[in-house]
Short mmCIF file of C-alpha atoms and ligand atoms in Angstrom, two decimals:
data_model
loop_
_atom_site.label_atom_id
_atom_site.label_comp_id
_atom_site.label_asym_id
_atom_site.label_seq_id
_atom_site.Cartn_x
_atom_site.Cartn_y
_atom_site.Cartn_z
CA SER A 454 0.00 0.00 0.00
CA LYS A 455 1.01 3.62 -0.44
CA THR A 456 3.04 5.51 2.14
CA ALA A 457 0.89 7.77 4.27
CA TYR A 458 1.43 11.53 4.31
CA VAL A 459 3.24 12.53 7.48
CA ARG A 460 2.81 16.13 8.52
CA THR A 461 6.24 17.02 9.86
CA LYS A 462 6.52 20.62 8.66
CA PRO A 463 4.16 23.54 8.15
CA HIS A 464 2.50 23.44 4.73
CA LEU A 465 2.24 26.45 2.41
CA ASN A 466 0.80 27.02 -1.04
CA ILE A 467 2.96 28.90 -3.44
CA GLY A 468 3.13 29.46 -7.17
CA THR A 469 5.06 30.98 -10.01
CA MET A 470 3.62 34.03 -11.75
CA GLY A 471 4.89 36.13 -14.61
CA HIS A 472 4.92 36.74 -18.33
CA VAL A 473 4.88 33.84 -20.76
CA ASP A 474 8.37 32.50 -21.62
CA HIS A 475 10.08 34.23 -18.70
CA GLY A 476 10.92 30.76 -17.36
CA LYS A 477 8.26 29.81 -14.80
CA THR A 478 8.08 26.15 -15.74
CA THR A 479 11.86 25.80 -16.08
CA LEU A 480 12.32 27.35 -12.64
CA THR A 481 9.64 25.10 -11.12
CA ALA A 482 11.44 22.02 -12.46
CA ALA A 483 14.79 23.43 -11.26
CA ILE A 484 13.47 23.94 -7.73
CA THR A 485 12.41 20.30 -7.48
CA LYS A 486 15.73 19.15 -8.93
CA VAL A 487 17.85 21.24 -6.57
CA LEU A 488 15.86 20.04 -3.55
CA ALA A 489 15.79 16.42 -4.72
CA GLU A 490 19.57 16.45 -4.99
CA ARG A 491 20.23 18.04 -1.61
CA GLY A 492 21.16 14.75 0.00
CA ALA A 493 20.18 11.22 0.86
CA ASP A 494 17.44 12.34 3.25
CA SER A 495 15.75 14.62 0.70
CA THR A 496 11.99 14.11 0.59
CA THR A 497 11.52 15.99 -2.67
CA GLN A 498 10.99 14.19 -5.97
CA TYR A 499 12.38 15.80 -9.11
CA VAL A 500 9.62 16.71 -11.56
CA SER A 501 10.82 17.32 -15.11
CA PHE A 502 9.85 20.29 -17.29
CA ASP A 503 7.81 18.01 -19.56
CA ARG A 504 5.79 16.57 -16.72
CA ILE A 505 4.94 20.04 -15.45
CA ASP A 506 4.19 21.49 -18.86
CA ARG A 507 2.05 18.54 -19.91
CA ALA A 508 -0.18 18.51 -16.85
CA PRO A 509 -3.46 16.92 -17.88
CA GLU A 510 -6.02 19.36 -19.13
CA GLU A 511 -9.53 18.81 -17.92
CA ALA A 512 -12.70 20.43 -19.09
CA ALA A 513 -15.45 20.76 -16.54
CA ARG A 514 -18.53 22.87 -17.18
CA GLY A 515 -16.86 24.47 -20.15
CA ILE A 516 -13.91 25.82 -18.18
CA THR A 517 -10.59 24.35 -19.14
CA ILE A 518 -8.57 23.76 -16.03
CA ASN A 519 -4.90 23.76 -16.66
CA ILE A 520 -2.76 23.86 -13.58
CA ALA A 521 0.19 21.75 -12.50
CA HIS A 522 0.83 21.07 -8.83
CA VAL A 523 4.22 19.92 -7.63
CA GLU A 524 5.31 19.41 -4.05
CA TYR A 525 8.65 19.95 -2.40
CA GLU A 526 10.21 20.34 1.00
CA THR A 527 12.82 22.76 2.27
CA ASP A 528 14.45 22.30 5.68
CA THR A 529 11.60 24.10 7.40
CA ARG A 530 8.52 23.77 5.21
CA HIS A 531 6.41 21.61 2.90
CA TYR A 532 5.22 23.45 -0.20
CA ALA A 533 2.57 22.78 -2.80
CA HIS A 534 3.58 24.79 -5.83
CA VAL A 535 1.36 25.64 -8.78
CA ASP A 536 2.60 26.44 -12.24
CA MET A 537 0.03 27.70 -14.73
CA PRO A 538 0.76 27.77 -18.44
CA GLY A 539 -1.34 30.62 -19.79
CA HIS A 540 -2.52 34.03 -18.68
CA ALA A 541 -6.16 32.92 -18.68
CA ASP A 542 -5.24 30.18 -16.20
CA TYR A 543 -3.97 32.79 -13.74
CA VAL A 544 -7.13 34.74 -13.94
CA LYS A 545 -9.30 31.68 -13.42
CA ASN A 546 -7.27 30.00 -10.73
CA MET A 547 -6.03 32.97 -8.76
CA VAL A 548 -9.02 35.23 -8.79
CA THR A 549 -11.44 32.42 -8.06
CA GLY A 550 -9.26 31.31 -5.17
CA ALA A 551 -8.59 27.88 -6.66
CA ALA A 552 -4.85 28.46 -6.41
CA GLN A 553 -5.12 29.83 -2.83
CA LEU A 554 -1.59 31.16 -2.85
CA ASP A 555 0.01 32.02 0.49
CA GLY A 556 2.87 33.63 -1.41
CA ALA A 557 4.13 33.90 -4.96
CA ILE A 558 7.38 33.78 -6.89
CA LEU A 559 7.24 36.47 -9.54
CA VAL A 560 9.43 35.33 -12.42
CA VAL A 561 10.85 38.16 -14.51
CA SER A 562 13.27 37.58 -17.34
CA ALA A 563 16.39 39.69 -16.84
CA LEU A 564 16.58 39.92 -20.64
CA ASP A 565 13.08 41.27 -21.21
CA GLY A 566 12.10 43.08 -18.01
CA ILE A 567 8.52 43.83 -17.11
CA MET A 568 6.02 42.72 -19.72
CA PRO A 569 2.21 43.10 -19.72
CA GLN A 570 1.48 39.81 -17.90
CA THR A 571 4.11 40.63 -15.27
CA ALA A 572 2.10 43.69 -14.30
CA GLU A 573 -1.25 41.92 -14.61
CA HIS A 574 -0.20 39.09 -12.32
CA VAL A 575 1.02 41.54 -9.69
CA LEU A 576 -2.33 43.31 -9.91
CA LEU A 577 -4.19 40.00 -9.65
CA ALA A 578 -2.09 38.91 -6.68
CA ARG A 579 -2.94 42.15 -4.87
CA GLN A 580 -6.63 41.76 -5.67
CA VAL A 581 -6.83 38.21 -4.33
CA GLY A 582 -4.89 38.98 -1.17
CA VAL A 583 -1.48 37.46 -1.87
CA ASP A 584 0.51 39.59 0.58
CA HIS A 585 4.02 38.35 -0.08
CA ILE A 586 5.93 38.16 -3.36
CA VAL A 587 9.52 37.07 -3.89
CA VAL A 588 11.10 37.96 -7.23
CA ALA A 589 13.13 35.53 -9.30
CA LEU A 590 15.10 37.61 -11.77
CA ASN A 591 15.50 34.71 -14.16
CA LYS A 592 17.83 34.13 -17.13
CA ALA A 593 20.52 35.97 -15.16
CA ASP A 594 23.01 33.65 -16.88
CA ALA A 595 22.30 35.35 -20.19
CA GLY A 596 21.71 38.93 -19.08
CA GLU A 597 24.18 41.78 -18.87
CA GLU A 598 24.72 42.99 -15.33
CA GLU A 599 23.83 46.65 -15.94
CA LEU A 600 20.68 45.72 -17.78
CA THR A 601 19.72 43.32 -15.01
CA ASP A 602 20.23 46.12 -12.47
CA LEU A 603 17.77 48.25 -14.42
CA VAL A 604 15.24 45.43 -14.58
CA GLU A 605 15.54 45.00 -10.82
CA LEU A 606 14.78 48.71 -10.24
CA GLU A 607 11.84 48.49 -12.60
CA VAL A 608 10.42 45.43 -10.79
CA ARG A 609 10.80 47.06 -7.37
CA ASP A 610 8.94 50.13 -8.66
CA LEU A 611 6.15 47.97 -10.04
CA LEU A 612 5.78 46.17 -6.72
CA THR A 613 5.78 49.44 -4.78
CA ALA A 614 3.10 50.82 -7.10
CA HIS A 615 0.89 47.87 -6.12
CA GLY A 616 1.51 48.19 -2.39
CA TYR A 617 4.12 45.46 -2.00
CA GLY A 618 6.88 47.66 -0.59
CA GLY A 619 9.27 46.98 -3.45
CA ASP A 620 12.37 48.04 -1.48
CA ALA A 621 11.90 45.21 1.03
CA VAL A 622 10.94 42.47 -1.44
CA PRO A 623 13.73 39.91 -1.98
CA VAL A 624 14.93 39.98 -5.59
CA VAL A 625 17.10 36.97 -6.36
CA ARG A 626 19.06 36.59 -9.61
CA VAL A 627 18.62 33.05 -10.80
CA SER A 628 18.96 30.81 -13.80
CA GLY A 629 16.38 28.04 -13.80
CA LEU A 630 17.87 26.63 -16.98
CA ARG A 631 21.47 26.46 -15.73
CA ALA A 632 20.37 25.08 -12.36
CA LEU A 633 18.44 22.39 -14.20
CA GLU A 634 21.67 21.57 -16.04
CA GLY A 635 23.45 21.19 -12.71
CA ASP A 636 25.69 24.28 -12.86
CA PRO A 637 26.83 24.83 -9.22
CA ARG A 638 26.69 28.63 -9.36
CA TRP A 639 23.11 28.65 -10.55
CA THR A 640 22.09 25.76 -8.31
CA ALA A 641 23.19 28.03 -5.46
CA SER A 642 21.02 30.79 -6.91
CA VAL A 643 17.94 28.56 -6.67
CA GLU A 644 18.90 27.67 -3.08
CA ALA A 645 19.09 31.41 -2.34
CA LEU A 646 15.65 31.89 -3.85
CA LEU A 647 14.21 29.12 -1.67
CA ASP A 648 15.80 30.66 1.42
CA ALA A 649 14.15 33.96 0.52
CA VAL A 650 10.78 32.23 0.18
CA ASP A 651 11.25 30.36 3.48
CA THR A 652 12.06 33.52 5.38
CA TYR A 653 10.08 36.24 3.60
CA VAL A 654 6.71 34.50 3.14
CA PRO A 655 5.19 34.12 6.61
CA MET A 656 3.12 31.15 7.66
CA PRO A 657 -0.47 32.26 7.00
CA GLU A 658 -3.17 32.03 9.62
CA ARG A 659 -5.15 28.81 9.13
CA TYR A 660 -8.71 28.62 10.35
CA LEU A 661 -8.50 25.09 11.70
CA ASP A 662 -11.31 25.49 14.23
CA ALA A 663 -13.82 26.70 11.63
CA PRO A 664 -16.29 24.26 10.03
CA PHE A 665 -14.75 22.39 7.09
CA LEU A 666 -15.08 23.92 3.62
CA LEU A 667 -13.55 22.95 0.26
CA SER A 668 -14.52 24.36 -3.12
CA VAL A 669 -14.37 21.65 -5.77
CA GLU A 670 -11.75 22.17 -8.46
CA ASN A 671 -11.96 18.83 -10.21
CA VAL A 672 -14.07 15.68 -10.18
CA LEU A 673 -12.58 12.29 -11.05
CA THR A 674 -13.68 8.71 -10.99
CA ILE A 675 -11.37 6.09 -9.56
CA THR A 676 -12.45 2.74 -10.92
CA GLY A 677 -13.68 0.48 -8.16
CA ARG A 678 -13.54 3.21 -5.53
CA GLY A 679 -15.98 5.87 -6.58
CA THR A 680 -16.12 9.60 -7.07
CA VAL A 681 -13.26 11.80 -5.97
CA VAL A 682 -13.28 15.58 -5.69
CA THR A 683 -10.11 17.63 -5.48
CA GLY A 684 -9.37 21.12 -4.22
CA ALA A 685 -7.74 23.15 -1.49
CA VAL A 686 -9.22 23.04 2.01
CA GLU A 687 -10.29 26.64 2.64
CA ARG A 688 -10.92 26.20 6.35
CA GLY A 689 -11.38 23.64 9.09
CA THR A 690 -10.32 20.03 9.08
CA VAL A 691 -11.81 16.84 7.66
CA HIS A 692 -11.22 13.20 8.57
CA VAL A 693 -11.96 9.86 6.99
CA GLY A 694 -15.45 8.97 8.24
CA ASP A 695 -16.71 12.57 8.54
CA ARG A 696 -20.15 13.49 7.21
CA VAL A 697 -20.13 16.30 4.66
CA GLU A 698 -22.65 17.98 2.40
CA VAL A 699 -22.07 18.90 -1.21
CA LEU A 700 -23.66 22.28 -1.85
CA GLY A 701 -24.77 22.59 -5.44
CA ALA A 702 -25.37 18.86 -5.72
CA SER A 703 -27.66 18.81 -2.64
CA VAL A 704 -26.28 15.55 -1.29
CA GLU A 705 -25.00 14.55 2.10
CA THR A 706 -22.39 11.82 2.26
CA VAL A 707 -19.38 10.45 4.09
CA VAL A 708 -15.69 10.95 3.30
CA THR A 709 -14.31 7.45 2.79
CA GLY A 710 -10.80 8.38 1.70
CA LEU A 711 -8.39 11.32 1.86
CA GLU A 712 -5.18 11.85 -0.09
CA THR A 713 -2.63 14.56 -0.74
CA PHE A 714 -0.23 14.19 -3.66
CA GLY A 715 -1.18 10.52 -3.93
CA LYS A 716 -0.47 9.81 -0.27
CA PRO A 717 -3.28 8.76 2.06
CA MET A 718 -3.94 10.89 5.12
CA ASP A 719 -6.32 10.67 8.09
CA GLU A 720 -6.85 14.36 8.51
CA ALA A 721 -6.76 17.21 5.99
CA GLN A 722 -6.44 20.78 7.23
CA ALA A 723 -7.03 24.28 5.94
CA GLY A 724 -4.38 24.97 3.31
CA ASP A 725 -3.95 21.36 2.19
CA ASN A 726 -4.48 20.33 -1.43
CA VAL A 727 -6.48 17.15 -1.22
CA ALA A 728 -8.56 14.52 -2.96
CA LEU A 729 -11.71 13.40 -1.11
CA LEU A 730 -13.36 10.11 -1.89
CA LEU A 731 -17.11 10.47 -1.38
CA ARG A 732 -19.34 7.50 -0.59
CA GLY A 733 -22.11 6.69 -3.04
CA VAL A 734 -21.98 9.93 -5.01
CA ALA A 735 -22.49 9.55 -8.75
CA ARG A 736 -19.79 11.14 -10.91
CA ASP A 737 -22.20 13.41 -12.76
CA THR A 738 -23.89 14.90 -9.68
CA VAL A 739 -20.79 16.78 -8.50
CA ARG A 740 -19.11 19.49 -10.52
CA ARG A 741 -16.35 22.05 -10.32
CA GLY A 742 -17.73 25.00 -8.35
CA HIS A 743 -19.71 22.90 -5.88
CA VAL A 744 -18.69 23.26 -2.25
CA VAL A 745 -18.06 20.39 0.16
CA ALA A 746 -18.69 21.53 3.73
CA ALA A 747 -19.54 20.41 7.24
CA PRO A 748 -23.33 19.75 7.18
CA GLY A 749 -25.38 22.85 7.95
CA SER A 750 -22.34 25.12 8.25
CA VAL A 751 -23.06 27.30 5.20
CA VAL A 752 -26.27 28.73 3.80
CA PRO A 753 -26.06 29.44 0.07
CA ALA A 754 -27.49 32.71 -1.22
CA ARG A 755 -27.85 34.48 -4.52
CA ARG A 756 -28.03 38.18 -3.57
CA PHE A 757 -25.10 40.20 -2.31
CA SER A 758 -23.50 43.63 -2.29
CA ALA A 759 -19.87 44.12 -3.16
CA ARG A 760 -17.04 46.58 -3.70
CA VAL A 761 -15.78 46.04 -7.22
CA TYR A 762 -12.78 47.33 -9.10
CA VAL A 763 -13.50 47.59 -12.83
CA LEU A 764 -10.29 46.81 -14.69
CA SER A 765 -9.04 49.42 -17.15
CA ALA A 766 -8.43 48.53 -20.79
CA ARG A 767 -4.68 48.67 -20.09
CA GLU A 768 -5.15 45.93 -17.48
CA GLY A 769 -6.98 43.77 -19.98
CA GLY A 770 -10.44 44.99 -18.98
CA ARG A 771 -13.20 46.79 -20.85
CA SER A 772 -12.82 50.01 -22.75
CA THR A 773 -16.46 51.01 -22.21
CA PRO A 774 -18.42 51.54 -18.96
CA VAL A 775 -20.83 49.02 -17.45
CA ALA A 776 -24.36 49.96 -16.40
CA THR A 777 -27.19 48.54 -14.33
CA GLY A 778 -28.56 45.52 -16.19
CA TYR A 779 -25.07 44.27 -17.07
CA ARG A 780 -25.03 40.44 -16.91
CA PRO A 781 -21.51 39.01 -16.75
CA GLN A 782 -20.16 35.79 -15.24
CA PHE A 783 -19.11 35.80 -11.58
CA TYR A 784 -16.19 33.56 -10.61
CA ILE A 785 -16.68 32.81 -6.94
CA ARG A 786 -14.23 30.33 -5.43
CA THR A 787 -14.17 27.67 -8.17
CA ALA A 788 -17.73 28.35 -9.41
CA ASP A 789 -18.79 30.49 -12.32
CA VAL A 790 -22.31 31.82 -12.23
CA VAL A 791 -24.13 34.44 -14.25
CA GLY A 792 -25.30 37.51 -12.30
CA ASP A 793 -27.37 40.66 -12.78
CA VAL A 794 -25.61 43.85 -11.75
CA ASP A 795 -27.41 46.79 -10.12
CA LEU A 796 -25.26 49.88 -9.66
CA GLY A 797 -27.93 51.83 -7.76
CA GLU A 798 -27.75 55.61 -7.99
CA VAL A 799 -24.30 55.63 -9.58
CA ALA A 800 -25.84 53.75 -12.55
CA VAL A 801 -22.58 53.42 -14.52
CA ALA A 802 -19.03 52.33 -13.71
CA ARG A 803 -16.13 53.26 -15.95
CA PRO A 804 -13.01 51.15 -16.45
CA GLY A 805 -10.62 52.06 -13.62
CA ASP A 806 -13.47 52.88 -11.16
CA THR A 807 -14.11 51.21 -7.82
CA VAL A 808 -17.85 50.98 -7.20
CA THR A 809 -20.45 49.40 -4.93
CA MET A 810 -22.90 47.06 -6.64
CA THR A 811 -25.72 44.68 -5.82
CA VAL A 812 -25.68 41.33 -7.61
CA GLU A 813 -28.43 38.77 -8.15
CA LEU A 814 -26.84 35.45 -9.14
CA GLY A 815 -28.44 32.87 -11.39
CA ARG A 816 -28.23 30.27 -8.63
CA ASP A 817 -27.44 29.93 -4.93
CA VAL A 818 -23.80 29.66 -3.93
CA PRO A 819 -22.11 29.80 -0.52
CA LEU A 820 -21.35 33.50 0.09
CA GLU A 821 -19.86 35.40 2.96
CA THR A 822 -18.55 38.85 3.79
CA GLY A 823 -14.97 39.31 2.65
CA LEU A 824 -15.13 36.66 -0.06
CA GLY A 825 -13.23 37.67 -3.20
CA PHE A 826 -14.47 37.07 -6.74
CA ALA A 827 -13.78 37.96 -10.35
CA ILE A 828 -16.12 39.26 -13.01
CA ARG A 829 -15.54 37.84 -16.47
CA GLU A 830 -16.99 38.55 -19.85
CA GLY A 831 -16.16 36.87 -23.14
CA GLY A 832 -13.20 35.02 -21.67
CA ARG A 833 -11.46 37.97 -20.01
CA THR A 834 -11.50 39.46 -16.54
CA VAL A 835 -13.23 42.81 -16.38
CA GLY A 836 -13.52 43.25 -12.62
CA ALA A 837 -12.41 42.01 -9.24
CA GLY A 838 -14.41 42.44 -6.07
CA THR A 839 -15.12 41.57 -2.47
CA VAL A 840 -18.48 40.68 -0.93
CA THR A 841 -19.56 43.33 1.61
CA THR A 842 -23.02 42.04 2.60
CA VAL A 843 -25.00 38.89 1.81
CA GLY A 844 -28.77 38.88 1.17
P1 GDP B 2028 7.24 29.95 -18.98
O1 GDP B 2028 6.38 30.23 -20.17
O2 GDP B 2028 7.35 31.19 -18.12
O3 GDP B 2028 6.85 28.73 -18.21
O4 GDP B 2028 8.75 29.72 -19.54
P2 GDP B 2028 9.56 28.37 -19.81
O5 GDP B 2028 10.01 27.77 -18.53
O6 GDP B 2028 8.76 27.50 -20.72
O7 GDP B 2028 10.85 28.94 -20.54
C1 GDP B 2028 10.75 29.67 -21.75
C2 GDP B 2028 12.07 29.65 -22.50
O8 GDP B 2028 13.08 30.31 -21.74
C3 GDP B 2028 12.60 28.23 -22.75
O9 GDP B 2028 13.17 28.19 -24.02
C4 GDP B 2028 13.62 28.05 -21.66
O10 GDP B 2028 14.63 27.13 -22.00
C5 GDP B 2028 14.20 29.45 -21.53
N1 GDP B 2028 14.71 29.69 -20.18
C6 GDP B 2028 14.06 29.42 -19.02
N2 GDP B 2028 14.84 29.72 -17.96
C7 GDP B 2028 16.00 30.20 -18.45
C8 GDP B 2028 17.21 30.66 -17.86
O11 GDP B 2028 17.36 30.73 -16.64
N3 GDP B 2028 18.20 31.07 -18.71
C9 GDP B 2028 18.06 31.03 -20.05
N4 GDP B 2028 19.08 31.43 -20.76
N5 GDP B 2028 16.95 30.58 -20.64
C10 GDP B 2028 15.94 30.17 -19.87
MG1 MG B 2029 5.22 27.47 -18.43
#
């Protein structure tokens, strides 16, 4: 049988962000390689570039989910790390909370500097409450020192402009590619990056005493065992044998198995990325966007008020205002639901504005004050908001 997951170190969720081709996937592979080769007692498995880049794509409810999770361990922490291939994946997975990042590694190519998606991902991170960013100034093997210095200044300014205190943010010059090739100098650079992450990204507060809640990212069938849902535990704990309800599917059931990264566990906690095996639940009754929770702990609703930032055209948003009667998609946790917008007396919101709105969703979903969400239209994000009142 499989080795059980042993919780020996605090667990954090982290991910690479940044413009396409700046080296996110290469760096992710390099991190696992450097840690795997640290010594005989290393608990990290090397994951190659190809295995990260060819993470299985799954379509659920018309949303293509494309996200690779790898795990690794430093001396002090266990990390789940997400690498997302395309810009649309960031928007879906970060803004909806599916990625649930406790911190992020912003990858910036020293050769190219800040590019549009660099800025957009910093903006997204701020919107979804990622409070700590560490910068990997990648491709430092190929860049000229003076140019790299300029890129560093530029990145610090960008971070400061988004409230990250750019002067204090660790900026580490790395080469994912050379580290992957085993070059000692650049292997050391990846070690330095990991040290920066270990020390600069604090352990987030986990709401372990709260009732269990997990928003479903993916649904799978394991032949002979039943239906499995995967996702990150948002709060609370869950054990094998616990009763849970699936909101959206309107079923109550029992958790008959729990795994993280293929390893069985008895208890999953807030912050863990897990697979839950659910007793007697048919594959087609549960979908991405449903919420698994302690029975009776959440009451779904469809009306709420929110503070919403309408993205400017420069940030990839609309170029024209929105008005009462606007009917976009709302991405709430892992769900996407249509909603009617009422702007009240303001009546219109221009790109770049922050406004208060009332929303009537097309169906009930678990809502609460402080919950973040994204507003999408025609495949792009046009707004990001926070629930202020429910009902
Ligand atoms: P992603 O789109 O951000 O995931 O970028 P990839 O990891 O796919 O890398 C894009 C390209 O940059 C590939 O051709 C890599 O080999 C190259 N690359 C990545 N990291 C480095 C590096 O540290 N140095 C150099 N010279 N090239 C790199
Ligand atoms: Mg990539």
